[in-house]
PDB file of C-alpha atoms in Angstrom:
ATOM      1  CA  UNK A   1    -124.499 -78.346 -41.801  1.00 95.00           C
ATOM      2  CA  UNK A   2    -123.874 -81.707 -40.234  1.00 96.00           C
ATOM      3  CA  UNK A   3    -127.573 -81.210 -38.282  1.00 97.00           C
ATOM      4  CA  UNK A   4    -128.919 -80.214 -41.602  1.00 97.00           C
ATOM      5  CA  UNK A   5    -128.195 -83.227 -43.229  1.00 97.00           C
ATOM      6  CA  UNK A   6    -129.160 -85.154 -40.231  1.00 97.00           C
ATOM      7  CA  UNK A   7    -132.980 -83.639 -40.977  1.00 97.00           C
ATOM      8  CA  UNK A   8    -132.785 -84.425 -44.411  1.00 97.00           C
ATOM      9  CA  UNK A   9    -131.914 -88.071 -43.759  1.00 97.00           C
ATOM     10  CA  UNK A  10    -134.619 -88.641 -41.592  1.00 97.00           C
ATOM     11  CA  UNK A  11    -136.927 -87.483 -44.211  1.00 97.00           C
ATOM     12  CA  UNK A  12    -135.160 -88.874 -46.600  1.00 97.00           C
ATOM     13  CA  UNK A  13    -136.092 -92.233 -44.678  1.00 96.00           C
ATOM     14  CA  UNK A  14    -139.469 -91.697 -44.419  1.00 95.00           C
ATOM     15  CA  UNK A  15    -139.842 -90.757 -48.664  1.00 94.00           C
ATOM     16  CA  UNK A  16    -137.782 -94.127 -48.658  1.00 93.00           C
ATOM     17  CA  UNK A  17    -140.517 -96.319 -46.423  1.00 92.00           C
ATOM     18  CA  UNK A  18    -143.455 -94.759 -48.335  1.00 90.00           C
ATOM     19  CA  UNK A  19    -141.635 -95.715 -51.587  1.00 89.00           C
ATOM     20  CA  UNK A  20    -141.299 -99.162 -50.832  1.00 85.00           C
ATOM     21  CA  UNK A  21    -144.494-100.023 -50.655  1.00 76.00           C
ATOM     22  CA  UNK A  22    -144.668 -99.145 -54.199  1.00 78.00           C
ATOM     23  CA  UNK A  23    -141.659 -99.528 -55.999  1.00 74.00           C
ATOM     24  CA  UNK A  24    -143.425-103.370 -57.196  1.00 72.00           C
ATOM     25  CA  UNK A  25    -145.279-102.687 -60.218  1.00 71.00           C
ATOM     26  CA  UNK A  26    -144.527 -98.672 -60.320  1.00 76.00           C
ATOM     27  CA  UNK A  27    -145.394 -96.695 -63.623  1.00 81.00           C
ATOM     28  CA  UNK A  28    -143.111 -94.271 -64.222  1.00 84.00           C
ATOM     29  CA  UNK A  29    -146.028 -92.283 -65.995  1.00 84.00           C
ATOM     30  CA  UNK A  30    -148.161 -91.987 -62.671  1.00 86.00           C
ATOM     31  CA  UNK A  31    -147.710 -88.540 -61.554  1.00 89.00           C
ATOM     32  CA  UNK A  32    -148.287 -89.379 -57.590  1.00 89.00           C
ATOM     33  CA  UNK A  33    -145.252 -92.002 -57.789  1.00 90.00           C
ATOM     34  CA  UNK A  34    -142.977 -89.372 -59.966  1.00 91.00           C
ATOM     35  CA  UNK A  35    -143.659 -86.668 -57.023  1.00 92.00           C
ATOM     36  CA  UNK A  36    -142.154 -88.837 -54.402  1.00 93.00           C
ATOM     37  CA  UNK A  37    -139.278 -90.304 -56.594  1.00 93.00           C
ATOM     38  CA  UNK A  38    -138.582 -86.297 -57.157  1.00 94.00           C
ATOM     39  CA  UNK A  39    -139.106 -85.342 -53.810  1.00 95.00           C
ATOM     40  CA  UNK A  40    -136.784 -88.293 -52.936  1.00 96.00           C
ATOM     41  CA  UNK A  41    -133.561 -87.164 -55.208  1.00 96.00           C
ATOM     42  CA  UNK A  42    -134.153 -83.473 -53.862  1.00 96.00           C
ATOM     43  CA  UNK A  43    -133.842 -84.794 -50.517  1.00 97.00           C
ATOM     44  CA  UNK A  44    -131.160 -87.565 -51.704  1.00 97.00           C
ATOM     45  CA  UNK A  45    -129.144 -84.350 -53.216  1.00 97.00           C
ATOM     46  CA  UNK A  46    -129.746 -82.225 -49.919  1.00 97.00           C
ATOM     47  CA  UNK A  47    -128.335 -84.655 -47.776  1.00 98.00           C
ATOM     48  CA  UNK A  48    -125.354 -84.941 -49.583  1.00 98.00           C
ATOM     49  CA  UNK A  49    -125.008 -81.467 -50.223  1.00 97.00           C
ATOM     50  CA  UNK A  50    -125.093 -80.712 -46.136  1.00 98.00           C
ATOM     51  CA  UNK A  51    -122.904 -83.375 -45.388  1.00 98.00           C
ATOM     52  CA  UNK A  52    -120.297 -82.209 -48.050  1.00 98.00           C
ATOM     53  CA  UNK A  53    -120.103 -78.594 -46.957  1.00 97.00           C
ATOM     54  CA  UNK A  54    -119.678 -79.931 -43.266  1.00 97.00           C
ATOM     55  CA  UNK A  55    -116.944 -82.059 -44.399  1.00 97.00           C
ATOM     56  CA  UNK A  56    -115.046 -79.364 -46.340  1.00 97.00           C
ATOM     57  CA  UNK A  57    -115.471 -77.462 -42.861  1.00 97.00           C
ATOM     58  CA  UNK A  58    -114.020 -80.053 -40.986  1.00 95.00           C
ATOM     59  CA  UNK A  59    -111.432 -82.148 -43.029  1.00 94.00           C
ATOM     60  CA  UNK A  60    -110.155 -84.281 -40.484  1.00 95.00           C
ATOM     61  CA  UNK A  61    -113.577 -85.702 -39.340  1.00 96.00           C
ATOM     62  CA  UNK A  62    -113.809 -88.723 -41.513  1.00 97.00           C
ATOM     63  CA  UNK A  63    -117.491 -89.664 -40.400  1.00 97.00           C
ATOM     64  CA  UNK A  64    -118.276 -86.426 -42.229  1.00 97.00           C
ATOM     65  CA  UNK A  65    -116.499 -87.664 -45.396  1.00 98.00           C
ATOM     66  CA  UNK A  66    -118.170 -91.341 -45.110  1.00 97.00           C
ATOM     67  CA  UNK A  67    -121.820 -89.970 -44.085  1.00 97.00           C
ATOM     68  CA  UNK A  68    -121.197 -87.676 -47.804  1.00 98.00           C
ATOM     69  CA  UNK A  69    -120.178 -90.806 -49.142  1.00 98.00           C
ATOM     70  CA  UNK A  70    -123.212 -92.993 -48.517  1.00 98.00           C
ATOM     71  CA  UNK A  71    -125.593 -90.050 -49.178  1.00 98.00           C
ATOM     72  CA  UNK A  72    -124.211 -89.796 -52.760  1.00 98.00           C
ATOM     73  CA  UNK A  73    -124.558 -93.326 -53.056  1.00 98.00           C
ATOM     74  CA  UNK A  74    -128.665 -93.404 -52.068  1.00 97.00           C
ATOM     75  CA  UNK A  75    -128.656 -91.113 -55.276  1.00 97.00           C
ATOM     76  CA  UNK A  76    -127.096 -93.481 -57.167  1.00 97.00           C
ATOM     77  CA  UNK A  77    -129.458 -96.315 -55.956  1.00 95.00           C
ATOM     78  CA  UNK A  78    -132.613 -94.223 -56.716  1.00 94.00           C
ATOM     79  CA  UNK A  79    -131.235 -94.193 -60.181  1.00 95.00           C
ATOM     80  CA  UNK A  80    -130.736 -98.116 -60.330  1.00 94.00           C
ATOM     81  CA  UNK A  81    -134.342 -98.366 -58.974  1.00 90.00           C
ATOM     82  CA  UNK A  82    -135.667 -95.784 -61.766  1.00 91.00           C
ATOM     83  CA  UNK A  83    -133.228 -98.024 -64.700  1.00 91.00           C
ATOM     84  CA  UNK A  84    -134.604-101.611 -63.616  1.00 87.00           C
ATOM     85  CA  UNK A  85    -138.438 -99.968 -63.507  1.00 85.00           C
ATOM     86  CA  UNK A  86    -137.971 -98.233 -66.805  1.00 82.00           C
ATOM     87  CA  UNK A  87    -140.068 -99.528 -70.075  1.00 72.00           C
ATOM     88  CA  UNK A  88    -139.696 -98.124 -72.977  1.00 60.00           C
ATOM     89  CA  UNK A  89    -143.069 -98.211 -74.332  1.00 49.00           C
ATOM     90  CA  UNK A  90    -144.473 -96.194 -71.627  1.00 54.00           C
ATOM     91  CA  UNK A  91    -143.353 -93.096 -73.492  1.00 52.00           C
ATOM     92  CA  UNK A  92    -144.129 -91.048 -76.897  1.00 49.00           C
ATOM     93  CA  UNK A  93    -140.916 -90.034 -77.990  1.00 50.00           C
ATOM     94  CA  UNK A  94    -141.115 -85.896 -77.889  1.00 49.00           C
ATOM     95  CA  UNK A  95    -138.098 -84.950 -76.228  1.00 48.00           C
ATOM     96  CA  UNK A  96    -138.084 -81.650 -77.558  1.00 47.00           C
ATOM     97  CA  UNK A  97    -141.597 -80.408 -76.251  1.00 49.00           C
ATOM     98  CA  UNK A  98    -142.147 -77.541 -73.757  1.00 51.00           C
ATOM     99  CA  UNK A  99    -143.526 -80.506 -71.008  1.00 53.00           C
ATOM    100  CA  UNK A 100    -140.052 -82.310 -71.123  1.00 52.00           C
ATOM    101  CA  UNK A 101    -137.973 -79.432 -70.459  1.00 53.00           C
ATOM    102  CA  UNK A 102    -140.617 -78.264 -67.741  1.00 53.00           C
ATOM    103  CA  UNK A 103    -139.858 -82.211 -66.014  1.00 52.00           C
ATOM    104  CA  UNK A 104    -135.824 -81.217 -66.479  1.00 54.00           C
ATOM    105  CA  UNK A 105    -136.438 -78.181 -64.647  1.00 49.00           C
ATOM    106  CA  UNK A 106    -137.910 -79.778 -61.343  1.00 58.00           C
ATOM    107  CA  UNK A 107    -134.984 -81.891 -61.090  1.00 72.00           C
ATOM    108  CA  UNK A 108    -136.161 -85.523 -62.478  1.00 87.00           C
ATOM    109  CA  UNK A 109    -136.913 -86.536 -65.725  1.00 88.00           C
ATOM    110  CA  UNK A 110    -139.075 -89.602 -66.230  1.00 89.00           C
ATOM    111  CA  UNK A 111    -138.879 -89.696 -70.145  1.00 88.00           C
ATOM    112  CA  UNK A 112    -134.865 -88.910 -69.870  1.00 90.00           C
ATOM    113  CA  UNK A 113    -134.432 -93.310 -70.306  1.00 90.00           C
ATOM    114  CA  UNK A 114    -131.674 -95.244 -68.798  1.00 93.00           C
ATOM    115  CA  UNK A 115    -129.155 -93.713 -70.834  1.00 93.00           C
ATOM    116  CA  UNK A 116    -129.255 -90.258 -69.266  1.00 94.00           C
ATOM    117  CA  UNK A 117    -129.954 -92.132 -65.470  1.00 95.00           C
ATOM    118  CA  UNK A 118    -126.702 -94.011 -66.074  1.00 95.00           C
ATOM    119  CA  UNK A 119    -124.695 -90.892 -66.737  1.00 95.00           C
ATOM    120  CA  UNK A 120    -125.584 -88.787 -63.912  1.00 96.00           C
ATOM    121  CA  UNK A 121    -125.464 -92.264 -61.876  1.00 96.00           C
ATOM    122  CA  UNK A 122    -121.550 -92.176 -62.739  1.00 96.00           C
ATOM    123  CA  UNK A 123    -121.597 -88.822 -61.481  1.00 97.00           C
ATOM    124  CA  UNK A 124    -123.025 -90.065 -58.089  1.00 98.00           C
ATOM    125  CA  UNK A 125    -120.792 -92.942 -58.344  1.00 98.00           C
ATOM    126  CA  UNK A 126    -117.581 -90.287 -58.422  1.00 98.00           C
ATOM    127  CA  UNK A 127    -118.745 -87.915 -55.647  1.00 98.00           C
ATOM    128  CA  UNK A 128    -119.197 -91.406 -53.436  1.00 98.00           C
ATOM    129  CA  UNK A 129    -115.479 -92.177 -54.921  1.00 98.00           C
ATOM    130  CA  UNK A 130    -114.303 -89.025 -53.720  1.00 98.00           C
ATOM    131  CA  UNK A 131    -115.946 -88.571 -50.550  1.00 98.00           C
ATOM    132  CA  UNK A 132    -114.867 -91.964 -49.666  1.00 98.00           C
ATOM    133  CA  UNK A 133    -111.309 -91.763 -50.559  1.00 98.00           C
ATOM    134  CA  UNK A 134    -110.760 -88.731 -48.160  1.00 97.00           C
ATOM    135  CA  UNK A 135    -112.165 -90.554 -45.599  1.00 97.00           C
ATOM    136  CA  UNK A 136    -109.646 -93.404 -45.876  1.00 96.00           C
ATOM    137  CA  UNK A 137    -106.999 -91.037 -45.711  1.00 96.00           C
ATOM    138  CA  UNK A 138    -107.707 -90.454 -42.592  1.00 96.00           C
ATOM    139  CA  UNK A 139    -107.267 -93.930 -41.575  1.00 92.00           C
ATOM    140  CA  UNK A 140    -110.629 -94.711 -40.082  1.00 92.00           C
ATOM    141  CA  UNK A 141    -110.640 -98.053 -37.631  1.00 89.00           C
ATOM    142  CA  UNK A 142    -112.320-100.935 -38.782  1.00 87.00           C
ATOM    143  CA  UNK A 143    -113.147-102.183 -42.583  1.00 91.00           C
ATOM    144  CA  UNK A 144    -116.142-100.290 -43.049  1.00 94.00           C
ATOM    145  CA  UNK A 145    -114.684 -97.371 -45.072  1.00 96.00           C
ATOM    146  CA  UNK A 146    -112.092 -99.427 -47.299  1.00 95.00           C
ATOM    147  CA  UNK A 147    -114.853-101.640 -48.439  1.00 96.00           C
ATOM    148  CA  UNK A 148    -117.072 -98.824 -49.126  1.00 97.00           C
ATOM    149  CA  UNK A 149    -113.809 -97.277 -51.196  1.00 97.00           C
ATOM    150  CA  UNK A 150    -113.435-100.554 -52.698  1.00 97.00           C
ATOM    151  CA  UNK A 151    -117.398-101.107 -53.931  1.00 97.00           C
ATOM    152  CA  UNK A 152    -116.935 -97.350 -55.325  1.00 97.00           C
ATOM    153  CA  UNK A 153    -114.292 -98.308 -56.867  1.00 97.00           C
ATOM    154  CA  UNK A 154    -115.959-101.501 -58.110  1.00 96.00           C
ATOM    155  CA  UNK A 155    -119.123 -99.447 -59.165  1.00 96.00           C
ATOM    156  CA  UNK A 156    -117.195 -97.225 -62.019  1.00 95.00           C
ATOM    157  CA  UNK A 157    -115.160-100.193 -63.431  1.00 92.00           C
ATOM    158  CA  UNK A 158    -111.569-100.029 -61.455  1.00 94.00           C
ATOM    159  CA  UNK A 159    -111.593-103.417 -60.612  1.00 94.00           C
ATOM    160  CA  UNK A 160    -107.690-103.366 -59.944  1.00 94.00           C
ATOM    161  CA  UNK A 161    -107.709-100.589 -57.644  1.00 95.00           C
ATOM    162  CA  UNK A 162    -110.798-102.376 -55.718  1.00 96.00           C
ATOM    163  CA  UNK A 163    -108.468-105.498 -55.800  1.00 95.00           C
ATOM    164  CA  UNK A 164    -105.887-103.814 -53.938  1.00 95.00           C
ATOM    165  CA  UNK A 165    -107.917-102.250 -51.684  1.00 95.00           C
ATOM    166  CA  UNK A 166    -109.235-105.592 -50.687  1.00 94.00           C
ATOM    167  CA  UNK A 167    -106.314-107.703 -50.914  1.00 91.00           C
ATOM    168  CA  UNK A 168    -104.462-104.758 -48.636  1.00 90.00           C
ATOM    169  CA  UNK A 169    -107.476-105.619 -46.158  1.00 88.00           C
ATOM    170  CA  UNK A 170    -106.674-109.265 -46.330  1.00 84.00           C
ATOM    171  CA  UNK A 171    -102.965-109.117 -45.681  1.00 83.00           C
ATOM    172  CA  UNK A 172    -103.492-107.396 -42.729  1.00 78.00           C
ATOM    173  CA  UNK A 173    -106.320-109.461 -41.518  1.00 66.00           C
ATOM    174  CA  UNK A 174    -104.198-112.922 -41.890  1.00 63.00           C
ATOM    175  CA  UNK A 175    -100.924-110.641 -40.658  1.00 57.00           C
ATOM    176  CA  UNK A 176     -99.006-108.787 -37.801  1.00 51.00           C
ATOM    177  CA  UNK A 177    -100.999-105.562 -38.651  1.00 52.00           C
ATOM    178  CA  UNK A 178    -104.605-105.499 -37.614  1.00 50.00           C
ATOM    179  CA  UNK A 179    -105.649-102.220 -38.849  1.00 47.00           C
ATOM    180  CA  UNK A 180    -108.367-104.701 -40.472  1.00 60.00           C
ATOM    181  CA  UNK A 181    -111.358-106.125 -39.099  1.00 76.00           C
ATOM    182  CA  UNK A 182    -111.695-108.291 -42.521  1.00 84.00           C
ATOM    183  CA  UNK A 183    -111.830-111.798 -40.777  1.00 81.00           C
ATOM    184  CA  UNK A 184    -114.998-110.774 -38.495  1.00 85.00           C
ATOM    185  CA  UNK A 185    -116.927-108.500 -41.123  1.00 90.00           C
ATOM    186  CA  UNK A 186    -119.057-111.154 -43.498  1.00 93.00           C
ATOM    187  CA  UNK A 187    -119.599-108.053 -45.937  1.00 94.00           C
ATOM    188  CA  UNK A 188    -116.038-108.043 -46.576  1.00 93.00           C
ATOM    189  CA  UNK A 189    -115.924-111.164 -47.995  1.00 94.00           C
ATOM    190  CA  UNK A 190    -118.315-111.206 -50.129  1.00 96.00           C
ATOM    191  CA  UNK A 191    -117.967-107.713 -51.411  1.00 97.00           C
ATOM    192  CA  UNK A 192    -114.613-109.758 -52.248  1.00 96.00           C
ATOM    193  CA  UNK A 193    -115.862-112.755 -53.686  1.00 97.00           C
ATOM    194  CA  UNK A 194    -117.841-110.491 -56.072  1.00 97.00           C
ATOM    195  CA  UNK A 195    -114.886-108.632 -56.781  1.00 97.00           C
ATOM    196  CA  UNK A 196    -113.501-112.025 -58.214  1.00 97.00           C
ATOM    197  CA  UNK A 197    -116.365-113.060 -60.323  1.00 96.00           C
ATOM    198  CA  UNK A 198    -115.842-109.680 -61.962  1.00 95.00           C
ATOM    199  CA  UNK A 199    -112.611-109.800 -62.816  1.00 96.00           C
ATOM    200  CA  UNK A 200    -113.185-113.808 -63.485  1.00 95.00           C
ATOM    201  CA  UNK A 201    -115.471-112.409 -66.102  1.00 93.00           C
ATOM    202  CA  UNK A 202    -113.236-110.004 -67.471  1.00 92.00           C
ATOM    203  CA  UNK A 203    -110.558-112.481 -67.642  1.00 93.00           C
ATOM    204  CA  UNK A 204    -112.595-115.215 -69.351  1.00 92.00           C
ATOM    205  CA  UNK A 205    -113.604-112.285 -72.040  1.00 91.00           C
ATOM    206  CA  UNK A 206    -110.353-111.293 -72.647  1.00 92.00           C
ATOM    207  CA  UNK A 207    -109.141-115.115 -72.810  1.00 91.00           C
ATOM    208  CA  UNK A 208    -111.558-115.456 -75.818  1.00 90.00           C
ATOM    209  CA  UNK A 209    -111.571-112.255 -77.490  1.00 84.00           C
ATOM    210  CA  UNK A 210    -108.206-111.238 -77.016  1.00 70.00           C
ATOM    211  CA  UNK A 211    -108.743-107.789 -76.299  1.00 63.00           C
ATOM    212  CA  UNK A 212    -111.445-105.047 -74.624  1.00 59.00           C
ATOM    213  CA  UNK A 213    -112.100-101.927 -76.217  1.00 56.00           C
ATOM    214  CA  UNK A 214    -114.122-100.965 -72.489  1.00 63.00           C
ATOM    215  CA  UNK A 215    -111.639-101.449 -70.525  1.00 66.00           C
ATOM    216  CA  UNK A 216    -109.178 -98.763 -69.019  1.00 72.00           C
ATOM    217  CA  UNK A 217    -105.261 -98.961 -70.373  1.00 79.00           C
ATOM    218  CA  UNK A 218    -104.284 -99.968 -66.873  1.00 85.00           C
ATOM    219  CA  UNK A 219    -106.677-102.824 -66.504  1.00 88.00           C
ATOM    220  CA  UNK A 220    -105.568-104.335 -70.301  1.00 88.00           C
ATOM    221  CA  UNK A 221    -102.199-104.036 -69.227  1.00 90.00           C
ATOM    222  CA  UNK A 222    -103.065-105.944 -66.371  1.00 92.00           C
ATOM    223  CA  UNK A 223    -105.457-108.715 -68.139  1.00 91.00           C
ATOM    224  CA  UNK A 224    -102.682-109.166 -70.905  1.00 90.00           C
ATOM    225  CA  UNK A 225     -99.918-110.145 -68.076  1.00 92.00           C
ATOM    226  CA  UNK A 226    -102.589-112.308 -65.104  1.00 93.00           C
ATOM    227  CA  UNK A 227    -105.667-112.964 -66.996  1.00 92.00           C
ATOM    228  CA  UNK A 228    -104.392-117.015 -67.913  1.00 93.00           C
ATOM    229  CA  UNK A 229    -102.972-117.522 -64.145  1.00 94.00           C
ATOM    230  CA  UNK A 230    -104.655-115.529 -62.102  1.00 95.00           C
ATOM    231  CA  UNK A 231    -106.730-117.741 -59.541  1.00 95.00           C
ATOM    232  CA  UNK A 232    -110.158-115.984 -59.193  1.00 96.00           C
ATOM    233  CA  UNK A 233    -112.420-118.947 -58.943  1.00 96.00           C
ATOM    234  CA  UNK A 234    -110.406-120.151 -55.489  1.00 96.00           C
ATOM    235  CA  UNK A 235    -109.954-116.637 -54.104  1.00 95.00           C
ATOM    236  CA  UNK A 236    -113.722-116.448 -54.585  1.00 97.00           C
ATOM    237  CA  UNK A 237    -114.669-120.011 -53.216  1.00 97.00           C
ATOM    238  CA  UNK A 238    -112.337-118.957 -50.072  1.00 94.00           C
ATOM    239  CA  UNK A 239    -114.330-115.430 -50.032  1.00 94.00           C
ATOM    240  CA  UNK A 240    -117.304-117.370 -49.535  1.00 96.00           C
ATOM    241  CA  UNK A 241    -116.225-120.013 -47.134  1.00 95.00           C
ATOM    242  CA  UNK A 242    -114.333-117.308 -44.999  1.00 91.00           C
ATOM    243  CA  UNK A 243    -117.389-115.037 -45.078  1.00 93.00           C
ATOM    244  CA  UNK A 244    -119.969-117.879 -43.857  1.00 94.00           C
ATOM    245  CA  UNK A 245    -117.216-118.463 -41.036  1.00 91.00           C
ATOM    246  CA  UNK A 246    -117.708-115.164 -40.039  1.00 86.00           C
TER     247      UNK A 246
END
């Protein structure tokens, strides 16, 4: 299983380079670019479907785990490609005809709209999540795998669950521990300093609105106690400066 989804990366790769050539300026109503952005999600899905099985075969091989992790996340991506390309007057609205239900079958629905892509990009956002979170528990060297964790975790919302995740990583690189590689790895930092512009925004919204009907119970508890003192804009400035040091 692990060779299979080594084949279906490799084409995966190839879809990928023919793609990019025409992602610029793509019409999501040309059949010849809808063929390769379904043959690209089949291939997207395969990958992560081999890599899964091989991983449930082998639980303590957490390459397995991450390699299911970042397939499920090239789904997601092909979905934030397909959202950012999408216009809605491209389409006549007849979602109930035979032809639209013949597109759902193969897979990929170019008249589905960004609402439908950003559900089942959650979905690929939660199988990364998962995938990535058994991998950590088998505590991987290096960064690599916390910070993929941590974007996950970014990527459906749980911002404080990606700020202890990072933080965690941060302790230990200015500490006695050194499971973490955090002061070498530039990514680290700024997947960071992102980190605190989200919650700085999140913060700033709850400072003026007083509450956030989006946000998870956890999270509200949290803004309602830190969102006045906590320091985002100097963690973040510190991100930045640490990750152009390294």
């Amino acid at each position: 299983y692990s060779s299979l989804g080594m084949v279906y990366e490799s084409m995966l790769t190839e879809i990928e380079k023919e793609l990019n050539g025409k992602i610029e300026g793509a019409d999501l109503r040309d059949e010849t670019f809808v063929a390769l952005v379904r043959r690209q999600l089949e291939l997207a899905r395969k990958t992560y479907g081999s890599y899964h099985v091989a991983s449930l075969l082998c639980k303590r091989d957490f390459v397995l785990w991450e390699r299911s992790g970042d397939a499920a996340m090239k789904v997601s991506r092909v979905y934030d490609d397909l959202i950012m390309m999408h216009r809605a007057e491209g389409f006549v609205n007849d979602a109930a005809s035979d032809d639209n239900q013949a597109e759902k079958d193969k897979g990929f629905d170019p008249r589905a709209g960004p609402g439908q892509w950003r559900s089942d990009r959650k979905i690929w956002y939660e199988h990364a999540l998962s995938a990535y979170e058994a991998a950590d528990k088998l505590l991987p060297p290096g960064v690599d795998i916390p910070c993929k964790l941590a974007e996950a975790q970014m990527n459906l919302g749980n911002h404080i669950q990606a700020l202890a995740i990072l933080t965690d990583l941060r302790n230990k690189a200015n500490g006695k521990t050194s499971r973490s590689g955090m002061e070498k790895s530039p990514f680290s930092w700024l997947l960071y300093a992102d980190l605190m512009l989200k919650i700085g925004y999140e913060c700033k919204k709850w400072n003026d609105n007083g509450s956030s009907s989006r946000q998870r119970n956890a999270f509200k508890r949290w803004l309602r106690k830190y969102s006045k003192s906590f320091d985002w804009q100097e963690r973040r400035l510190q991100a930045l400066c640490l990750a152009l040091e390294a």
